[in-house]
Short mmCIF file of N, CA and C in Angstrom, two decimals:
data_model
loop_
_atom_site.label_atom_id
_atom_site.label_comp_id
_atom_site.label_asym_id
_atom_site.label_seq_id
_atom_site.Cartn_x
_atom_site.Cartn_y
_atom_site.Cartn_z
N MET A 1 -8.24 -25.75 26.74
CA MET A 1 -7.43 -25.03 25.76
C MET A 1 -7.12 -25.96 24.59
N PRO A 2 -7.01 -25.37 23.39
CA PRO A 2 -6.70 -26.20 22.22
C PRO A 2 -5.25 -26.70 22.25
N ARG A 3 -5.06 -27.86 21.66
CA ARG A 3 -3.73 -28.48 21.58
C ARG A 3 -3.21 -28.32 20.16
N PHE A 4 -1.94 -27.94 20.08
CA PHE A 4 -1.28 -27.73 18.79
C PHE A 4 -0.06 -28.63 18.72
N TYR A 5 0.25 -29.07 17.50
CA TYR A 5 1.38 -29.96 17.25
C TYR A 5 2.36 -29.25 16.35
N PHE A 6 3.64 -29.36 16.70
CA PHE A 6 4.71 -28.65 15.99
C PHE A 6 5.61 -29.67 15.30
N HIS A 7 5.28 -30.00 14.07
CA HIS A 7 6.08 -30.95 13.30
C HIS A 7 7.27 -30.18 12.72
N LEU A 8 8.46 -30.74 12.85
CA LEU A 8 9.68 -30.06 12.42
C LEU A 8 10.13 -30.60 11.07
N TRP A 9 10.21 -29.69 10.08
CA TRP A 9 10.78 -30.06 8.79
C TRP A 9 12.29 -30.02 8.93
N THR A 10 12.95 -30.98 8.33
CA THR A 10 14.41 -31.02 8.31
C THR A 10 14.83 -31.38 6.89
N PRO A 11 16.10 -31.26 6.57
CA PRO A 11 16.53 -31.62 5.22
C PRO A 11 16.31 -33.10 4.90
N ILE A 12 16.17 -33.94 5.92
CA ILE A 12 16.00 -35.37 5.66
C ILE A 12 14.56 -35.86 5.85
N GLY A 13 13.65 -34.98 6.23
CA GLY A 13 12.25 -35.39 6.40
C GLY A 13 11.56 -34.57 7.48
N VAL A 14 10.46 -35.12 7.98
CA VAL A 14 9.66 -34.43 8.99
C VAL A 14 9.69 -35.22 10.29
N ASN A 15 9.99 -34.52 11.38
CA ASN A 15 9.90 -35.12 12.72
C ASN A 15 8.53 -34.78 13.28
N LYS A 16 7.68 -35.78 13.42
CA LYS A 16 6.31 -35.57 13.89
C LYS A 16 6.30 -35.33 15.39
N ASP A 17 5.49 -34.36 15.80
CA ASP A 17 5.26 -34.08 17.22
C ASP A 17 4.02 -34.87 17.61
N HIS A 18 4.17 -35.89 18.45
CA HIS A 18 3.04 -36.73 18.84
C HIS A 18 2.45 -36.30 20.18
N VAL A 19 3.09 -35.34 20.84
CA VAL A 19 2.62 -34.91 22.16
C VAL A 19 1.83 -33.61 22.06
N GLY A 20 2.40 -32.62 21.38
CA GLY A 20 1.74 -31.33 21.24
C GLY A 20 1.80 -30.50 22.50
N CYS A 21 1.28 -29.31 22.42
CA CYS A 21 1.23 -28.39 23.56
C CYS A 21 -0.10 -27.64 23.52
N GLU A 22 -0.57 -27.29 24.69
CA GLU A 22 -1.81 -26.52 24.78
C GLU A 22 -1.48 -25.03 24.85
N PHE A 23 -2.22 -24.26 24.07
CA PHE A 23 -2.07 -22.80 24.06
C PHE A 23 -3.46 -22.19 24.03
N ALA A 24 -3.55 -20.96 24.48
CA ALA A 24 -4.84 -20.26 24.53
C ALA A 24 -5.41 -20.01 23.13
N SER A 25 -4.52 -19.84 22.15
CA SER A 25 -4.98 -19.56 20.79
C SER A 25 -3.90 -19.94 19.79
N LEU A 26 -4.27 -19.94 18.53
CA LEU A 26 -3.31 -20.22 17.46
C LEU A 26 -2.23 -19.14 17.43
N GLU A 27 -2.61 -17.90 17.69
CA GLU A 27 -1.64 -16.81 17.68
C GLU A 27 -0.56 -17.02 18.73
N VAL A 28 -0.95 -17.47 19.92
CA VAL A 28 0.00 -17.72 21.00
C VAL A 28 0.91 -18.89 20.62
N ALA A 29 0.34 -19.93 20.00
CA ALA A 29 1.14 -21.08 19.56
C ALA A 29 2.16 -20.63 18.50
N TYR A 30 1.73 -19.81 17.57
CA TYR A 30 2.61 -19.30 16.53
C TYR A 30 3.77 -18.50 17.14
N LEU A 31 3.45 -17.60 18.06
CA LEU A 31 4.48 -16.78 18.68
C LEU A 31 5.47 -17.62 19.47
N ASP A 32 4.98 -18.68 20.13
CA ASP A 32 5.88 -19.57 20.87
C ASP A 32 6.82 -20.29 19.90
N ALA A 33 6.29 -20.76 18.78
CA ALA A 33 7.12 -21.42 17.77
C ALA A 33 8.13 -20.44 17.20
N PHE A 34 7.69 -19.21 16.95
CA PHE A 34 8.57 -18.18 16.41
C PHE A 34 9.74 -17.93 17.36
N ASP A 35 9.44 -17.83 18.65
CA ASP A 35 10.49 -17.63 19.66
C ASP A 35 11.44 -18.82 19.72
N ALA A 36 10.91 -20.03 19.60
CA ALA A 36 11.73 -21.24 19.68
C ALA A 36 12.73 -21.32 18.53
N ILE A 37 12.38 -20.72 17.40
CA ILE A 37 13.28 -20.76 16.24
C ILE A 37 14.62 -20.11 16.56
N GLY A 38 14.60 -19.05 17.34
CA GLY A 38 15.85 -18.37 17.71
C GLY A 38 16.81 -19.30 18.42
N THR A 39 16.32 -20.01 19.41
CA THR A 39 17.15 -20.95 20.16
C THR A 39 17.60 -22.11 19.29
N MET A 40 16.67 -22.64 18.50
CA MET A 40 16.99 -23.78 17.65
C MET A 40 18.02 -23.41 16.57
N THR A 41 17.94 -22.17 16.07
CA THR A 41 18.88 -21.72 15.05
C THR A 41 20.31 -21.75 15.59
N VAL A 42 20.49 -21.28 16.82
CA VAL A 42 21.82 -21.29 17.45
C VAL A 42 22.34 -22.73 17.54
N ASP A 43 21.47 -23.62 18.01
CA ASP A 43 21.87 -25.04 18.13
C ASP A 43 22.22 -25.63 16.77
N LEU A 44 21.41 -25.35 15.76
CA LEU A 44 21.67 -25.88 14.42
C LEU A 44 22.99 -25.35 13.85
N MET A 45 23.27 -24.09 14.08
CA MET A 45 24.51 -23.52 13.57
C MET A 45 25.72 -24.12 14.28
N ARG A 46 25.59 -24.42 15.55
CA ARG A 46 26.68 -25.10 16.27
C ARG A 46 26.94 -26.48 15.67
N GLN A 47 25.88 -27.08 15.14
CA GLN A 47 26.03 -28.40 14.51
C GLN A 47 26.40 -28.28 13.03
N LYS A 48 26.68 -27.04 12.59
CA LYS A 48 27.04 -26.76 11.19
C LYS A 48 25.89 -27.09 10.22
N ALA A 49 24.67 -26.97 10.68
CA ALA A 49 23.49 -27.20 9.85
C ALA A 49 22.93 -25.84 9.41
N ASN A 50 22.33 -25.81 8.24
CA ASN A 50 21.74 -24.58 7.71
C ASN A 50 20.31 -24.45 8.23
N PRO A 51 20.03 -23.49 9.12
CA PRO A 51 18.68 -23.37 9.68
C PRO A 51 17.61 -23.00 8.65
N ARG A 52 18.02 -22.45 7.51
CA ARG A 52 17.05 -22.10 6.47
C ARG A 52 16.38 -23.32 5.87
N GLN A 53 16.93 -24.48 6.10
CA GLN A 53 16.35 -25.72 5.57
C GLN A 53 15.35 -26.33 6.54
N TYR A 54 15.02 -25.63 7.62
CA TYR A 54 14.13 -26.15 8.65
C TYR A 54 12.88 -25.29 8.73
N GLY A 55 11.86 -25.87 9.34
CA GLY A 55 10.62 -25.13 9.56
C GLY A 55 9.65 -25.93 10.40
N PHE A 56 8.61 -25.24 10.86
CA PHE A 56 7.56 -25.89 11.63
C PHE A 56 6.29 -25.98 10.79
N GLU A 57 5.59 -27.07 10.96
CA GLU A 57 4.24 -27.20 10.45
C GLU A 57 3.37 -27.30 11.70
N ILE A 58 2.54 -26.32 11.92
CA ILE A 58 1.69 -26.31 13.10
C ILE A 58 0.33 -26.87 12.71
N THR A 59 -0.09 -27.93 13.43
CA THR A 59 -1.37 -28.59 13.12
C THR A 59 -2.25 -28.62 14.36
N ASP A 60 -3.53 -28.90 14.12
CA ASP A 60 -4.45 -29.08 15.26
C ASP A 60 -4.55 -30.58 15.58
N VAL A 61 -5.43 -30.95 16.51
CA VAL A 61 -5.55 -32.35 16.94
C VAL A 61 -6.02 -33.28 15.82
N THR A 62 -6.69 -32.72 14.82
CA THR A 62 -7.16 -33.55 13.70
C THR A 62 -6.08 -33.74 12.64
N GLY A 63 -4.95 -33.03 12.79
CA GLY A 63 -3.87 -33.12 11.82
C GLY A 63 -3.96 -32.07 10.73
N LYS A 64 -4.95 -31.20 10.81
CA LYS A 64 -5.12 -30.14 9.81
C LYS A 64 -4.00 -29.11 9.99
N THR A 65 -3.30 -28.79 8.88
CA THR A 65 -2.23 -27.79 8.94
C THR A 65 -2.84 -26.41 9.11
N LEU A 66 -2.40 -25.73 10.15
CA LEU A 66 -2.88 -24.38 10.43
C LEU A 66 -1.88 -23.33 9.97
N PHE A 67 -0.59 -23.67 10.07
CA PHE A 67 0.48 -22.74 9.71
C PHE A 67 1.69 -23.52 9.25
N ASP A 68 2.39 -22.98 8.29
CA ASP A 68 3.74 -23.41 7.96
C ASP A 68 4.64 -22.26 8.35
N LEU A 69 5.67 -22.54 9.12
CA LEU A 69 6.55 -21.49 9.61
C LEU A 69 8.00 -21.86 9.30
N PRO A 70 8.50 -21.44 8.12
CA PRO A 70 9.90 -21.71 7.80
C PRO A 70 10.82 -20.89 8.69
N PHE A 71 11.94 -21.46 9.07
CA PHE A 71 12.90 -20.73 9.90
C PHE A 71 13.38 -19.47 9.19
N ALA A 72 13.40 -19.50 7.87
CA ALA A 72 13.84 -18.33 7.09
C ALA A 72 12.97 -17.11 7.40
N GLU A 73 11.72 -17.33 7.72
CA GLU A 73 10.83 -16.22 8.07
C GLU A 73 11.35 -15.50 9.30
N TYR A 74 11.83 -16.26 10.27
CA TYR A 74 12.42 -15.68 11.48
C TYR A 74 13.76 -15.02 11.14
N LEU A 75 14.58 -15.71 10.36
CA LEU A 75 15.92 -15.22 10.06
C LEU A 75 15.90 -13.98 9.17
N ASP A 76 14.88 -13.84 8.34
CA ASP A 76 14.82 -12.73 7.40
C ASP A 76 14.01 -11.54 7.91
N GLN A 77 13.52 -11.60 9.12
CA GLN A 77 12.67 -10.50 9.59
C GLN A 77 13.45 -9.19 9.56
N GLY A 78 12.82 -8.18 8.96
CA GLY A 78 13.42 -6.86 8.88
C GLY A 78 14.42 -6.68 7.74
N ARG A 79 14.67 -7.71 6.97
CA ARG A 79 15.62 -7.62 5.86
C ARG A 79 14.89 -7.32 4.56
N ARG A 80 15.62 -6.65 3.69
CA ARG A 80 15.12 -6.45 2.34
C ARG A 80 15.48 -7.68 1.51
N SER A 81 14.79 -7.86 0.44
CA SER A 81 15.08 -8.98 -0.45
C SER A 81 16.50 -8.83 -1.00
N VAL A 82 17.20 -9.94 -1.09
CA VAL A 82 18.57 -9.90 -1.60
C VAL A 82 18.66 -10.55 -2.98
N VAL A 83 17.53 -10.68 -3.65
CA VAL A 83 17.53 -11.25 -5.00
C VAL A 83 18.15 -10.22 -5.93
N PRO A 84 19.25 -10.57 -6.61
CA PRO A 84 19.89 -9.59 -7.48
C PRO A 84 19.02 -9.29 -8.70
N PRO A 85 19.00 -8.05 -9.14
CA PRO A 85 18.20 -7.72 -10.32
C PRO A 85 18.82 -8.33 -11.57
N THR A 86 17.98 -8.73 -12.49
CA THR A 86 18.44 -9.26 -13.77
C THR A 86 18.43 -8.14 -14.79
N SER A 87 19.13 -8.33 -15.88
CA SER A 87 19.15 -7.30 -16.91
C SER A 87 17.75 -7.13 -17.51
N VAL A 88 17.01 -8.23 -17.62
CA VAL A 88 15.63 -8.16 -18.13
C VAL A 88 14.77 -7.37 -17.13
N GLY A 89 14.94 -7.69 -15.86
CA GLY A 89 14.18 -6.98 -14.83
C GLY A 89 14.53 -5.51 -14.78
N MET A 90 15.82 -5.22 -14.94
CA MET A 90 16.25 -3.81 -14.93
C MET A 90 15.71 -3.08 -16.15
N GLN A 91 15.64 -3.76 -17.30
CA GLN A 91 15.10 -3.14 -18.51
C GLN A 91 13.62 -2.85 -18.33
N ARG A 92 12.89 -3.81 -17.75
CA ARG A 92 11.46 -3.59 -17.49
C ARG A 92 11.26 -2.42 -16.55
N THR A 93 12.09 -2.35 -15.52
CA THR A 93 12.00 -1.25 -14.56
C THR A 93 12.29 0.07 -15.25
N ALA A 94 13.34 0.11 -16.08
CA ALA A 94 13.69 1.33 -16.81
C ALA A 94 12.56 1.73 -17.76
N ASP A 95 11.96 0.75 -18.45
CA ASP A 95 10.85 1.04 -19.36
C ASP A 95 9.66 1.59 -18.58
N GLU A 96 9.36 0.98 -17.44
CA GLU A 96 8.24 1.45 -16.62
C GLU A 96 8.52 2.86 -16.10
N LEU A 97 9.74 3.12 -15.67
CA LEU A 97 10.11 4.46 -15.19
C LEU A 97 9.96 5.48 -16.31
N ARG A 98 10.43 5.15 -17.51
CA ARG A 98 10.31 6.05 -18.65
C ARG A 98 8.84 6.33 -18.97
N ARG A 99 8.03 5.26 -18.95
CA ARG A 99 6.59 5.43 -19.23
C ARG A 99 5.94 6.35 -18.20
N ARG A 100 6.30 6.16 -16.94
CA ARG A 100 5.72 6.99 -15.88
C ARG A 100 6.19 8.44 -15.98
N GLN A 101 7.45 8.65 -16.37
CA GLN A 101 7.96 10.00 -16.55
C GLN A 101 7.22 10.70 -17.69
N GLU A 102 6.99 9.98 -18.79
CA GLU A 102 6.24 10.55 -19.92
C GLU A 102 4.81 10.88 -19.50
N ALA A 103 4.20 9.99 -18.74
CA ALA A 103 2.83 10.23 -18.27
C ALA A 103 2.80 11.44 -17.34
N ALA A 104 3.81 11.56 -16.47
CA ALA A 104 3.87 12.70 -15.55
C ALA A 104 4.07 14.01 -16.33
N ALA A 105 4.93 13.98 -17.33
CA ALA A 105 5.16 15.18 -18.15
C ALA A 105 3.89 15.57 -18.89
N HIS A 106 3.18 14.57 -19.43
CA HIS A 106 1.91 14.84 -20.11
C HIS A 106 0.88 15.43 -19.14
N ALA A 107 0.80 14.86 -17.95
CA ALA A 107 -0.15 15.35 -16.94
C ALA A 107 0.19 16.78 -16.53
N LEU A 108 1.47 17.09 -16.38
CA LEU A 108 1.89 18.44 -16.02
C LEU A 108 1.54 19.43 -17.12
N LEU A 109 1.77 19.05 -18.38
CA LEU A 109 1.42 19.91 -19.50
C LEU A 109 -0.08 20.15 -19.53
N ARG A 110 -0.86 19.09 -19.33
CA ARG A 110 -2.33 19.21 -19.32
C ARG A 110 -2.78 20.12 -18.17
N TYR A 111 -2.15 19.97 -17.00
CA TYR A 111 -2.47 20.79 -15.83
C TYR A 111 -2.22 22.26 -16.14
N ARG A 112 -1.05 22.55 -16.74
CA ARG A 112 -0.71 23.95 -17.04
C ARG A 112 -1.65 24.53 -18.09
N THR A 113 -2.01 23.71 -19.09
CA THR A 113 -2.95 24.16 -20.11
C THR A 113 -4.30 24.49 -19.49
N LEU A 114 -4.78 23.62 -18.62
CA LEU A 114 -6.05 23.86 -17.95
C LEU A 114 -5.98 25.07 -17.02
N GLN A 115 -4.84 25.25 -16.38
CA GLN A 115 -4.66 26.39 -15.48
C GLN A 115 -4.75 27.70 -16.27
N ILE A 116 -4.11 27.74 -17.45
CA ILE A 116 -4.17 28.94 -18.29
C ILE A 116 -5.60 29.18 -18.78
N ALA A 117 -6.27 28.11 -19.23
CA ALA A 117 -7.65 28.24 -19.71
C ALA A 117 -8.56 28.73 -18.59
N LEU A 118 -8.36 28.22 -17.39
CA LEU A 118 -9.17 28.63 -16.25
C LEU A 118 -8.94 30.10 -15.93
N GLU A 119 -7.71 30.55 -15.99
CA GLU A 119 -7.40 31.95 -15.73
C GLU A 119 -8.03 32.85 -16.78
N GLU A 120 -8.01 32.42 -18.06
CA GLU A 120 -8.66 33.18 -19.12
C GLU A 120 -10.16 33.28 -18.90
N GLN A 121 -10.78 32.17 -18.49
CA GLN A 121 -12.22 32.16 -18.21
C GLN A 121 -12.56 33.08 -17.03
N ARG A 122 -11.70 33.06 -16.01
CA ARG A 122 -11.93 33.92 -14.84
C ARG A 122 -11.87 35.39 -15.25
N ALA A 123 -10.88 35.73 -16.09
CA ALA A 123 -10.75 37.11 -16.55
C ALA A 123 -11.98 37.52 -17.38
N ALA A 124 -12.45 36.62 -18.26
CA ALA A 124 -13.63 36.91 -19.07
C ALA A 124 -14.86 37.08 -18.19
N LEU A 125 -15.00 36.27 -17.16
CA LEU A 125 -16.14 36.40 -16.25
C LEU A 125 -16.09 37.72 -15.49
N GLN A 126 -14.89 38.13 -15.10
CA GLN A 126 -14.77 39.42 -14.41
C GLN A 126 -15.16 40.57 -15.32
N GLU A 127 -14.78 40.49 -16.61
CA GLU A 127 -15.19 41.52 -17.58
C GLU A 127 -16.70 41.54 -17.74
N ASN A 128 -17.31 40.34 -17.86
CA ASN A 128 -18.77 40.25 -18.00
C ASN A 128 -19.46 40.82 -16.78
N LEU A 129 -18.93 40.54 -15.60
CA LEU A 129 -19.53 41.06 -14.37
C LEU A 129 -19.44 42.58 -14.35
N ALA A 130 -18.30 43.12 -14.72
CA ALA A 130 -18.14 44.59 -14.76
C ALA A 130 -19.11 45.20 -15.76
N ASP A 131 -19.24 44.58 -16.96
CA ASP A 131 -20.18 45.08 -17.97
C ASP A 131 -21.62 45.01 -17.45
N THR A 132 -21.98 43.91 -16.77
CA THR A 132 -23.33 43.74 -16.24
C THR A 132 -23.62 44.82 -15.20
N LYS A 133 -22.67 45.08 -14.31
CA LYS A 133 -22.86 46.12 -13.29
C LYS A 133 -23.02 47.49 -13.94
N ARG A 134 -22.21 47.77 -14.96
CA ARG A 134 -22.31 49.05 -15.67
C ARG A 134 -23.67 49.20 -16.33
N LEU A 135 -24.14 48.13 -16.99
CA LEU A 135 -25.44 48.19 -17.68
C LEU A 135 -26.59 48.34 -16.69
N LEU A 136 -26.50 47.67 -15.53
CA LEU A 136 -27.54 47.82 -14.52
C LEU A 136 -27.59 49.25 -13.99
N GLY A 137 -26.41 49.84 -13.81
CA GLY A 137 -26.36 51.24 -13.37
C GLY A 137 -27.01 52.16 -14.38
N GLU A 138 -26.73 51.96 -15.67
CA GLU A 138 -27.34 52.77 -16.72
C GLU A 138 -28.85 52.57 -16.75
N ALA A 139 -29.28 51.31 -16.58
CA ALA A 139 -30.72 51.02 -16.60
C ALA A 139 -31.41 51.72 -15.43
N GLN A 140 -30.80 51.71 -14.26
CA GLN A 140 -31.41 52.37 -13.11
C GLN A 140 -31.49 53.88 -13.33
N ARG A 141 -30.44 54.48 -13.89
CA ARG A 141 -30.47 55.93 -14.18
C ARG A 141 -31.56 56.25 -15.21
N PHE A 142 -31.71 55.40 -16.21
CA PHE A 142 -32.71 55.59 -17.25
C PHE A 142 -34.11 55.54 -16.62
N LEU A 143 -34.35 54.56 -15.75
CA LEU A 143 -35.66 54.43 -15.13
C LEU A 143 -35.98 55.63 -14.25
N VAL A 144 -34.97 56.14 -13.56
CA VAL A 144 -35.21 57.29 -12.71
C VAL A 144 -35.50 58.53 -13.58
N ALA A 145 -34.81 58.71 -14.67
CA ALA A 145 -34.98 59.87 -15.52
C ALA A 145 -36.30 59.83 -16.30
N PHE A 146 -36.76 58.65 -16.65
CA PHE A 146 -37.96 58.54 -17.47
C PHE A 146 -39.08 57.80 -16.75
N GLN A 147 -39.36 58.24 -15.51
CA GLN A 147 -40.45 57.60 -14.78
C GLN A 147 -41.77 57.97 -15.43
N PRO A 148 -42.72 57.03 -15.49
CA PRO A 148 -44.02 57.36 -16.08
C PRO A 148 -44.74 58.43 -15.23
N PHE A 149 -45.63 59.09 -15.89
CA PHE A 149 -46.38 60.13 -15.19
C PHE A 149 -47.25 59.50 -14.13
N ARG A 150 -47.33 60.20 -13.03
CA ARG A 150 -48.17 59.69 -11.96
C ARG A 150 -49.52 60.39 -12.00
N CYS A 151 -50.51 59.60 -11.73
CA CYS A 151 -51.85 60.17 -11.66
C CYS A 151 -52.13 60.52 -10.21
N VAL A 152 -52.65 61.74 -10.03
CA VAL A 152 -52.95 62.15 -8.68
C VAL A 152 -54.43 62.12 -8.42
#
């Protein structure tokens, strides 16, 4: 099984893991580290330390970084962003909303215009079909009335 090393970031530096642990896959190693964050967070808070300043760097035996796992990722799971909107950001959002409303209104107007045009075309086609049927009926009556003479 592959060996993974869990180096711990702290506010004062990195605590290197020189022993490592064997796991069936990187995913299993990640999940184990993710679970460990819960326990470590409780311990850090008891020590009056901010767990958001901590994280794991998961490496392989060659020292190649495979994952960075900040404790904040664990702590923020399921939360929405709490970044307050700025007036500039709110103005951009309002401008974008206004632009989309105008585009939607234009699209609706175009849809209704096309719907009316389509209905007019359908009505005209129905008239043409009725005229064509009437003319075919007249042509058939004409042919029956004026059949050429037959030679016996």
